[in-house]
PDB file of C-alpha atoms in Angstrom:
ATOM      1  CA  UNK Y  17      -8.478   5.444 -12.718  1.00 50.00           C
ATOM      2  CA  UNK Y  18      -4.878   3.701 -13.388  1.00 61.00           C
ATOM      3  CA  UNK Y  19      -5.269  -0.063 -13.362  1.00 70.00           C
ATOM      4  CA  UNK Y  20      -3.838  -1.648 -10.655  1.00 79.00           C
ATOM      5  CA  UNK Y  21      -1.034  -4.721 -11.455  1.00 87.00           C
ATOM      6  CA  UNK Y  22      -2.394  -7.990 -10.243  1.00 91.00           C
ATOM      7  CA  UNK Y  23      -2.010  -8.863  -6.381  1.00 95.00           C
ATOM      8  CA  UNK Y  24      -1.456 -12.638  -6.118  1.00 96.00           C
ATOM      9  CA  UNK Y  25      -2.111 -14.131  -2.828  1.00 97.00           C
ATOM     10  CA  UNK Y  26      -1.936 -18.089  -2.500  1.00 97.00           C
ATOM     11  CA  UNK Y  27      -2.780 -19.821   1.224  1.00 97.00           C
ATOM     12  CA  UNK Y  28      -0.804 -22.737   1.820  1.00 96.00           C
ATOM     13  CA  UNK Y  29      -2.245 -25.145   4.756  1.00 95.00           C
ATOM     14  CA  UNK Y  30      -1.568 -28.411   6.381  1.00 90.00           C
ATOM     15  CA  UNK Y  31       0.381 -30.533   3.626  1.00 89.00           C
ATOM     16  CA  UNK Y  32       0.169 -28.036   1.218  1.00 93.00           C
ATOM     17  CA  UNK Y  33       3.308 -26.783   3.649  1.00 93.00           C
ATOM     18  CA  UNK Y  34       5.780 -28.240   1.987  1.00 90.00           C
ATOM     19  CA  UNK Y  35       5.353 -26.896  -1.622  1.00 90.00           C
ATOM     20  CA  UNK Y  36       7.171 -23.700  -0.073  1.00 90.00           C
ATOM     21  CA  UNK Y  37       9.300 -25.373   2.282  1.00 89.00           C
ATOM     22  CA  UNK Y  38       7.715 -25.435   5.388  1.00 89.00           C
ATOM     23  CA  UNK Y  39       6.674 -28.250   7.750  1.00 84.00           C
ATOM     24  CA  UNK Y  40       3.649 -29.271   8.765  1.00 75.00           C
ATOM     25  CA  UNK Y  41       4.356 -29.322  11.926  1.00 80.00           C
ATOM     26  CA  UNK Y  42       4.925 -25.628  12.366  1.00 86.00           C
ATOM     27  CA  UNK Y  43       2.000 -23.037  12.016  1.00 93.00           C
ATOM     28  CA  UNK Y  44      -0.169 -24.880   9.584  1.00 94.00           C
ATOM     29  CA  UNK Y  45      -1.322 -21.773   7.618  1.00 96.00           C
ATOM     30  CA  UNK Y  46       1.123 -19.621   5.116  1.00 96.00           C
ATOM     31  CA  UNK Y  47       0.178 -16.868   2.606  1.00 97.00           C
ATOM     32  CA  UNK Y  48       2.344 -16.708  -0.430  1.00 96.00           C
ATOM     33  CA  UNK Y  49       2.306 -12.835  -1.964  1.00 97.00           C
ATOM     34  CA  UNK Y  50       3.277 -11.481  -5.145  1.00 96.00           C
ATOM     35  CA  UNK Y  51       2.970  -7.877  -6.491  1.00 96.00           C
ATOM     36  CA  UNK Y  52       5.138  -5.957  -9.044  1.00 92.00           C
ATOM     37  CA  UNK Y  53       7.427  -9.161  -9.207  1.00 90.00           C
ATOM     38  CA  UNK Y  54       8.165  -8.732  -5.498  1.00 93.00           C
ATOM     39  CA  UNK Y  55       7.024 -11.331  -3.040  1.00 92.00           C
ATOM     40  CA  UNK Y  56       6.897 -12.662   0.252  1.00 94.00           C
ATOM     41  CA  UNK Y  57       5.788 -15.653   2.477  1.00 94.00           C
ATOM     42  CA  UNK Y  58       4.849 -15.788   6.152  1.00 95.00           C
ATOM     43  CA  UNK Y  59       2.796 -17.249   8.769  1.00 95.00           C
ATOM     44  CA  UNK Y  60      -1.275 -16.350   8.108  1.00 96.00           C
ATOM     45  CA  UNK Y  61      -1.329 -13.023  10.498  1.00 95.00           C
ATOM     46  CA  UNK Y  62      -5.074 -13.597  10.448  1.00 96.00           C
ATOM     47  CA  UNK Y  63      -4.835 -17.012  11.314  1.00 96.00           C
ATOM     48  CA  UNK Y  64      -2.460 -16.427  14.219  1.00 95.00           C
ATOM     49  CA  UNK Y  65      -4.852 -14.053  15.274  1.00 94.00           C
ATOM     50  CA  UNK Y  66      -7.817 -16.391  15.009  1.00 95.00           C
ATOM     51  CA  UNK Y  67      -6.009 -19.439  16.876  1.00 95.00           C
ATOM     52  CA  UNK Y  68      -5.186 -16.487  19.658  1.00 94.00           C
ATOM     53  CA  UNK Y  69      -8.567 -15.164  19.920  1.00 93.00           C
ATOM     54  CA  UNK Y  70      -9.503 -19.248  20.431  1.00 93.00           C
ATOM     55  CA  UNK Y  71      -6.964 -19.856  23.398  1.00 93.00           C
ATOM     56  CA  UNK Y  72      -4.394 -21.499  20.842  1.00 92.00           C
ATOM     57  CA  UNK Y  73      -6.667 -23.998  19.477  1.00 92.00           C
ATOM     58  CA  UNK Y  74      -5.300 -25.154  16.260  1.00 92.00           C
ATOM     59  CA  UNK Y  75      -8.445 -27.628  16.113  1.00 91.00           C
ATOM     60  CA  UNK Y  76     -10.570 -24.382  15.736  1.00 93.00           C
ATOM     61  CA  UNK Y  77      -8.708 -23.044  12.656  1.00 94.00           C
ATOM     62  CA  UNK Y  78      -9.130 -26.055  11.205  1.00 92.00           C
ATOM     63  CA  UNK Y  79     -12.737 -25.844  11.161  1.00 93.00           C
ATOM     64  CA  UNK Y  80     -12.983 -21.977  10.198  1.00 95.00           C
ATOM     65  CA  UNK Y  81      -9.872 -22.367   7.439  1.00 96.00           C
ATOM     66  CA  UNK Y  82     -11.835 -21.226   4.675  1.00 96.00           C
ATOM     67  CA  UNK Y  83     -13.104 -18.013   6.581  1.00 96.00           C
ATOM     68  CA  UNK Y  84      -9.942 -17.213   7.654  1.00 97.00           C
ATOM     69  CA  UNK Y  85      -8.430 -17.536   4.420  1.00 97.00           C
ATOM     70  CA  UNK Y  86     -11.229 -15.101   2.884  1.00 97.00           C
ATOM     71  CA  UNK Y  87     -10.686 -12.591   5.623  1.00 97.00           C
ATOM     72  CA  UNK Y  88      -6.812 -12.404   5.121  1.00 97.00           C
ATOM     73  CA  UNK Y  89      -7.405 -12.179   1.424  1.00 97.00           C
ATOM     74  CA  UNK Y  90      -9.766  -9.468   2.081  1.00 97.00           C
ATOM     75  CA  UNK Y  91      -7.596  -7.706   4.622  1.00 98.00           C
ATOM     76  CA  UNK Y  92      -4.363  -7.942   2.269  1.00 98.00           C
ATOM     77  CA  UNK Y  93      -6.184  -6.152  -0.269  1.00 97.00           C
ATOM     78  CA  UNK Y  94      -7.323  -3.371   1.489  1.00 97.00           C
ATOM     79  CA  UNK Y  95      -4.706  -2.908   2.695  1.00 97.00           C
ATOM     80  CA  UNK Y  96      -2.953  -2.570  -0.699  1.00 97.00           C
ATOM     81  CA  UNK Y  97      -5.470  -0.266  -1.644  1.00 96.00           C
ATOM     82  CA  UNK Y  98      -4.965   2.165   1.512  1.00 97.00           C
ATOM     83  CA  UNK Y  99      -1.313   2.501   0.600  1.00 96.00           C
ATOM     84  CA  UNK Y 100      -1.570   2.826  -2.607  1.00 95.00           C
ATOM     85  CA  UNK Y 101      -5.140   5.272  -2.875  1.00 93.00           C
ATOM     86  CA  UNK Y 102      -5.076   7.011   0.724  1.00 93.00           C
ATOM     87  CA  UNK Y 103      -1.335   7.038   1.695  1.00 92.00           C
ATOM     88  CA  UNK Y 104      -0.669   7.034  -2.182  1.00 92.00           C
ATOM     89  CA  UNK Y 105       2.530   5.601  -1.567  1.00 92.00           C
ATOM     90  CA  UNK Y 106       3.979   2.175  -3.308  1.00 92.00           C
ATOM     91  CA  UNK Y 107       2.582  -0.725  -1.523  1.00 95.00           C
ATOM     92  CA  UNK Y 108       5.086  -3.824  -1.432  1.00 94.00           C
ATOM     93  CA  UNK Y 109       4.221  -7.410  -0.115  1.00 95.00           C
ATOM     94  CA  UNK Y 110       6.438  -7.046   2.737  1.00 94.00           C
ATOM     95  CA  UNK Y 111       4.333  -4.338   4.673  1.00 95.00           C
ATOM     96  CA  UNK Y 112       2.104  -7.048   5.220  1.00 96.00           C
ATOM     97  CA  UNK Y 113       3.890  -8.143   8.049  1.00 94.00           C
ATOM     98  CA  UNK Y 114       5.425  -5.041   9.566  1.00 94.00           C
ATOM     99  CA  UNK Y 115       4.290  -5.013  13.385  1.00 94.00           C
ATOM    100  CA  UNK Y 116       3.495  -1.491  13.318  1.00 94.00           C
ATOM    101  CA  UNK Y 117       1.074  -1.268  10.206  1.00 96.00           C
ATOM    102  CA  UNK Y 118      -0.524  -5.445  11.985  1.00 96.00           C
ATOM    103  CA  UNK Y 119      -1.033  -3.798  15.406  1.00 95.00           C
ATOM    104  CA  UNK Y 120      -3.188  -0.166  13.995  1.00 97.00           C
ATOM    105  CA  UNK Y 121      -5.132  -2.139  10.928  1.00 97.00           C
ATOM    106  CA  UNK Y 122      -5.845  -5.007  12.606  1.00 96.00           C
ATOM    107  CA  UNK Y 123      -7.055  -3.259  16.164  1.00 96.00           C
ATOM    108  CA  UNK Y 124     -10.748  -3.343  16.342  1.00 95.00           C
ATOM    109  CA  UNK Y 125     -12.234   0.181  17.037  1.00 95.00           C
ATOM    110  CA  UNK Y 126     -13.654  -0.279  20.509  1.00 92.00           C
ATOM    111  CA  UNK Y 127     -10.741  -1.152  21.707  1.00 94.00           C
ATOM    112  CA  UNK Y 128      -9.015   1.712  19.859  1.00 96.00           C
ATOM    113  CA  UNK Y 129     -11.525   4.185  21.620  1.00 96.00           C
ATOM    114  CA  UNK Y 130      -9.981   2.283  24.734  1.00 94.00           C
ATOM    115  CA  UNK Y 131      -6.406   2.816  24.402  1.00 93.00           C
ATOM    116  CA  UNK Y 132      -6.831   6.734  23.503  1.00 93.00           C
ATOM    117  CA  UNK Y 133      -8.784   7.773  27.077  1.00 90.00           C
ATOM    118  CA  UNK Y 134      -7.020   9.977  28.985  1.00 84.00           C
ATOM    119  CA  UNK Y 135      -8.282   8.665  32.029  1.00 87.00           C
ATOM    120  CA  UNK Y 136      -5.587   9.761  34.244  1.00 91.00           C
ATOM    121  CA  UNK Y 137      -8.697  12.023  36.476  1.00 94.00           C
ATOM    122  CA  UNK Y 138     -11.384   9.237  36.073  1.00 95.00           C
ATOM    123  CA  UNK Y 139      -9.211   6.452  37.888  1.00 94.00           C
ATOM    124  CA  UNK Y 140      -8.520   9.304  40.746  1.00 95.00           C
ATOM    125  CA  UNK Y 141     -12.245  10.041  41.099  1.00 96.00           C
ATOM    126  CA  UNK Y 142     -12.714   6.492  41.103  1.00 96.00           C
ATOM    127  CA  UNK Y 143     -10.328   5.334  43.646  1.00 96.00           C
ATOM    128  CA  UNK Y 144     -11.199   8.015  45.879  1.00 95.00           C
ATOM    129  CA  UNK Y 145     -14.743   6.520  45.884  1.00 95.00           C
ATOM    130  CA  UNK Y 146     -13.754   3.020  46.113  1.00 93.00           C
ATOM    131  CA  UNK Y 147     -11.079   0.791  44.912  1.00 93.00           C
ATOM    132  CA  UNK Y 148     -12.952  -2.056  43.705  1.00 94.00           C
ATOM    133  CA  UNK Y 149     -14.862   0.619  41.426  1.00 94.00           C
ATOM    134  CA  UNK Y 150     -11.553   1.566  40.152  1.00 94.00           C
ATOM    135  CA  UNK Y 151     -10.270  -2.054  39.584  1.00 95.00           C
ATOM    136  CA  UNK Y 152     -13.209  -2.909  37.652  1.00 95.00           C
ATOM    137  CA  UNK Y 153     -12.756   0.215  35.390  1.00 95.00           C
ATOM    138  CA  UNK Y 154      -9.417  -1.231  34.660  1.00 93.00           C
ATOM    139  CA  UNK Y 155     -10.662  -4.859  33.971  1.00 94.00           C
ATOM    140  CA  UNK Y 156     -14.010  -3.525  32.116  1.00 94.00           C
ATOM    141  CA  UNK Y 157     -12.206  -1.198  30.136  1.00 94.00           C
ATOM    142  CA  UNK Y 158     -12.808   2.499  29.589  1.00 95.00           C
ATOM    143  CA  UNK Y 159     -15.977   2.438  27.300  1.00 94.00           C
ATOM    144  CA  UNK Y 160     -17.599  -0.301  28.996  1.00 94.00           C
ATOM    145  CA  UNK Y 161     -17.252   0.780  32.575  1.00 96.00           C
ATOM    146  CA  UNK Y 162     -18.719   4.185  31.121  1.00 96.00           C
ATOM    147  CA  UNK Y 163     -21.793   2.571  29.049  1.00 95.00           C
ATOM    148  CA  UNK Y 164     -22.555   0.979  32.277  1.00 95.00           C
ATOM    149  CA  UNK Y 165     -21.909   3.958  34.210  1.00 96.00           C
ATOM    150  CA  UNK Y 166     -24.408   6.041  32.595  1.00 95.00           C
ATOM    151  CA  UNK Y 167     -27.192   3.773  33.564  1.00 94.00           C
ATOM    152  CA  UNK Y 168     -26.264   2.709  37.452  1.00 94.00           C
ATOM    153  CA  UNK Y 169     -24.992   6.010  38.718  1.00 95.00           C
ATOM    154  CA  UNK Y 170     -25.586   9.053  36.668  1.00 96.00           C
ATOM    155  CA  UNK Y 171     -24.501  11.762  39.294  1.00 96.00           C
ATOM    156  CA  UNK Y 172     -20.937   9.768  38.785  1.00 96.00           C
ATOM    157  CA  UNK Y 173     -21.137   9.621  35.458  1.00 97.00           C
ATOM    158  CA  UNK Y 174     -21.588  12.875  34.718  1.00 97.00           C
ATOM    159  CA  UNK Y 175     -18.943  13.979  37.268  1.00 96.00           C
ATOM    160  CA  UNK Y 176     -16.792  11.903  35.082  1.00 96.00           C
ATOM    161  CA  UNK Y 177     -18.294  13.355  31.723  1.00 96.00           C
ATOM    162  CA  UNK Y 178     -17.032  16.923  32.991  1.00 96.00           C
ATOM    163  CA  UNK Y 179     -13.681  16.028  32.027  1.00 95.00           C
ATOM    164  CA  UNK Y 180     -13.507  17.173  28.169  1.00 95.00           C
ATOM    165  CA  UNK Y 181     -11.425  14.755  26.610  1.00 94.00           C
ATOM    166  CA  UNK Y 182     -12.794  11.898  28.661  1.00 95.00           C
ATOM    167  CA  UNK Y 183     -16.371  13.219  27.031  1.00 96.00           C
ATOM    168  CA  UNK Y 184     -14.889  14.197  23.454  1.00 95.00           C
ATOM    169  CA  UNK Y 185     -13.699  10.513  22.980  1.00 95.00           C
ATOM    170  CA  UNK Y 186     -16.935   8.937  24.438  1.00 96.00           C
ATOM    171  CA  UNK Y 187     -19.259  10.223  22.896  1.00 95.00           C
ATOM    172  CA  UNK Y 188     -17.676   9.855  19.839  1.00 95.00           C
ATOM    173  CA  UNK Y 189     -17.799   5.973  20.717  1.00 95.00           C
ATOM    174  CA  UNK Y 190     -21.505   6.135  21.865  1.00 94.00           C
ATOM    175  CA  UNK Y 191     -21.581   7.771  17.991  1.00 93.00           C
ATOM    176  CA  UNK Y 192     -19.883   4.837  16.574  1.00 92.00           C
ATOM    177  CA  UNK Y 193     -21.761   2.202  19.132  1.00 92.00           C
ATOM    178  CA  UNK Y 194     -24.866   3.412  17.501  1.00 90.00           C
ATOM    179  CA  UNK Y 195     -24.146   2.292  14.052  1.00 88.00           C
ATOM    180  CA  UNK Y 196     -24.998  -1.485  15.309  1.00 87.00           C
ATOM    181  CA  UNK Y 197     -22.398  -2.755  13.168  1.00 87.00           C
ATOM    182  CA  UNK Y 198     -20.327  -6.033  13.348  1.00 85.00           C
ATOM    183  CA  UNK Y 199     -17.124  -5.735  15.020  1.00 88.00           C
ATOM    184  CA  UNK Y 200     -14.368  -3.949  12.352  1.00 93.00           C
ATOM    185  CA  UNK Y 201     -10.616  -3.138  12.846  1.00 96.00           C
ATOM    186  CA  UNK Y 202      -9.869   0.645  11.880  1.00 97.00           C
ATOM    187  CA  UNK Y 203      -8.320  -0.437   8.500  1.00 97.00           C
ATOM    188  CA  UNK Y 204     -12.226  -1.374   8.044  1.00 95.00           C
ATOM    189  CA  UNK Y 205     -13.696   1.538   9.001  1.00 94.00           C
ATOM    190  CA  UNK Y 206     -10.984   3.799   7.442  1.00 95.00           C
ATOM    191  CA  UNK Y 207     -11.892   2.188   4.018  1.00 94.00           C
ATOM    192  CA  UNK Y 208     -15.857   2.183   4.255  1.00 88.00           C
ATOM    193  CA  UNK Y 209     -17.641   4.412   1.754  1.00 75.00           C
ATOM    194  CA  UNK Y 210     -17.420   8.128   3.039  1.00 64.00           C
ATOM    195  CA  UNK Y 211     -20.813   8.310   2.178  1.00 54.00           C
ATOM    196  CA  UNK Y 212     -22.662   4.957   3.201  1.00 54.00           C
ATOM    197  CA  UNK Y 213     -23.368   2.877   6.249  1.00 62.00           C
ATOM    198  CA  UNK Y 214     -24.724   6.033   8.174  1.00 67.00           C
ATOM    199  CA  UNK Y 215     -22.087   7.062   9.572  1.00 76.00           C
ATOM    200  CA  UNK Y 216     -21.067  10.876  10.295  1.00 81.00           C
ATOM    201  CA  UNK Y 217     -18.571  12.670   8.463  1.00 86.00           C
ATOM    202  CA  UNK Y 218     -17.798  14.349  11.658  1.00 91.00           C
ATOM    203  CA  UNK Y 219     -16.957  10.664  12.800  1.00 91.00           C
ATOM    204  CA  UNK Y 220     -15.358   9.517   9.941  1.00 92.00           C
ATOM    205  CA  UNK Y 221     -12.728  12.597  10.042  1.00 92.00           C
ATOM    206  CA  UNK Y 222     -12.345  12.231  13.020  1.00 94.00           C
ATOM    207  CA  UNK Y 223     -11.366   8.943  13.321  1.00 95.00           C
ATOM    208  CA  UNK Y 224      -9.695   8.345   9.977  1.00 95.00           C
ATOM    209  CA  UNK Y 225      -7.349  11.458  10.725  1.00 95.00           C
ATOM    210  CA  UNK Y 226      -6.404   9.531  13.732  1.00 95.00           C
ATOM    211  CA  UNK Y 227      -5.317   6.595  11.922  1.00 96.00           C
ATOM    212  CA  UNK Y 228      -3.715   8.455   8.510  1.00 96.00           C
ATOM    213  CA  UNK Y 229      -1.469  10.096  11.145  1.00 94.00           C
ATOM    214  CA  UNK Y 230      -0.183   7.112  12.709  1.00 95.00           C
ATOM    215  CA  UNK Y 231       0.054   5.281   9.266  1.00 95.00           C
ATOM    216  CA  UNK Y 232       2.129   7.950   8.081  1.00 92.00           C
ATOM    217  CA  UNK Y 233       4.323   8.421  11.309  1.00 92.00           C
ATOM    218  CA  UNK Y 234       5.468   4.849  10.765  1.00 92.00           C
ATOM    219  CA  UNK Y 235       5.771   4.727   7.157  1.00 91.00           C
ATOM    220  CA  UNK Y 236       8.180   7.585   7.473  1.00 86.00           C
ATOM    221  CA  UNK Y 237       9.985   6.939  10.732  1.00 78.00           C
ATOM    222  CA  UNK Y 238      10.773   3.025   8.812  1.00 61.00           C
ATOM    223  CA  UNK Y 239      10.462   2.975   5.497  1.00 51.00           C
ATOM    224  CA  UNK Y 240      10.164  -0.407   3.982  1.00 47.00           C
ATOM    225  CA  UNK Y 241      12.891  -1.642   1.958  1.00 44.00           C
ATOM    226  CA  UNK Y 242      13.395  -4.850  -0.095  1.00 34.00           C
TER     227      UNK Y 242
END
């Protein structure tokens, strides 16, 4: 295998700010990147994350800096490697922030099984039973309403489970639900070891087609240039 060229990746935080310009009183996390003597600075997309997931408490970050700063280091590199090994295209620092590539690595995968139900037919069946049924399917979510489902009302639920792609996508979740792991984005579970972790290589096509596709629709619809 061709050695890779170094990826630098330097956090700047708090007062450490103003080595590249920035003030402190702004977003107190940056990333510095280099790679092939190209390289970019920005506002830690982890870290924005984190403080989101935390209701914009900056006083959280500060506590979980270190993790944070792991996790984007981690994240930045495989994402390099994807590009580079999977996509085996050139990987440049300033993908890092492109909305489109943030929004499909960073998604976690139960809410990715979410956004792909074609639920059209369930919310009808639904809200001809009852509307607050159907509201909660919209608060719960797809997969959640439908693990619950299958345990309160099974002559629904399998009224429901009738619908192919409804059933296709759920049971490839109950699939991935049974795996007990922690909570990954897709980038995460596209770059797990084909042939670890237990996980089906039914599953694992399936799923990593999904994402290669979408990768590659928005490498090539916007290429990245410097």
């Amino acid at each position: 295998m061709q050695k890779k060229t170094k990826l630098a990746i330097k956090h700047y935080y708090g007062k450490e700010l103003e080595k590249i310009g920035k003030s402190s009183t702004g977003f107190p996390l940056y990333v510095m990147v280099r790679y092939k003597n190209v390289k970019t600075k920005f506002a830690s997309r982890i870290g924005m994350k984190f403080v989101k997931d935390h209701d914009g408490d900056l006083s959280a970050l500060d506590r979980e800096v270190s993790r944070v700063i792991e996790e984007e280091v981690n994240y930045i590199e495989m994402l390099r490697d994807y590009f580079e090994d999977s996509l085996e295209v050139e990987f440049i620092p300033s993908m890092i922030v492109n909305d489109a590539y943030e929004k499909i690595t960073l998604e976690r995968i139960v809410d990715y099984f979410d956004s792909i139900f074609e639920d059209r037919e369930v919310k009808e069946i639904l809200w001809n039973i009852n509307q607050d049924l159907a509201e909660l399917y919209v608060v719960a979510g797809p997969v959640r309403f439908l693990s619950a489902l299958r345990h309160l009302d099974l002559e629904l639920f399998s009224r429901i489970m009738s619908i192919p792609a409804v059933k296709e996508v759920f049971d490839y979740y109950l699939e991935y639900k049974s795996l007990n792991w922690p909570e990954v984005t897709r980038l995460q579970f596209r770059m797990a070891d084909d042939e670890g972790e237990g996980v089906s290589s039914k599953l694992k096509k399936w799923l990593n087609e999904k994402f290669d596709t979408e990768m590659h629709h928005f490498y090539h619809l916007k290429p990245i240039n410097i």
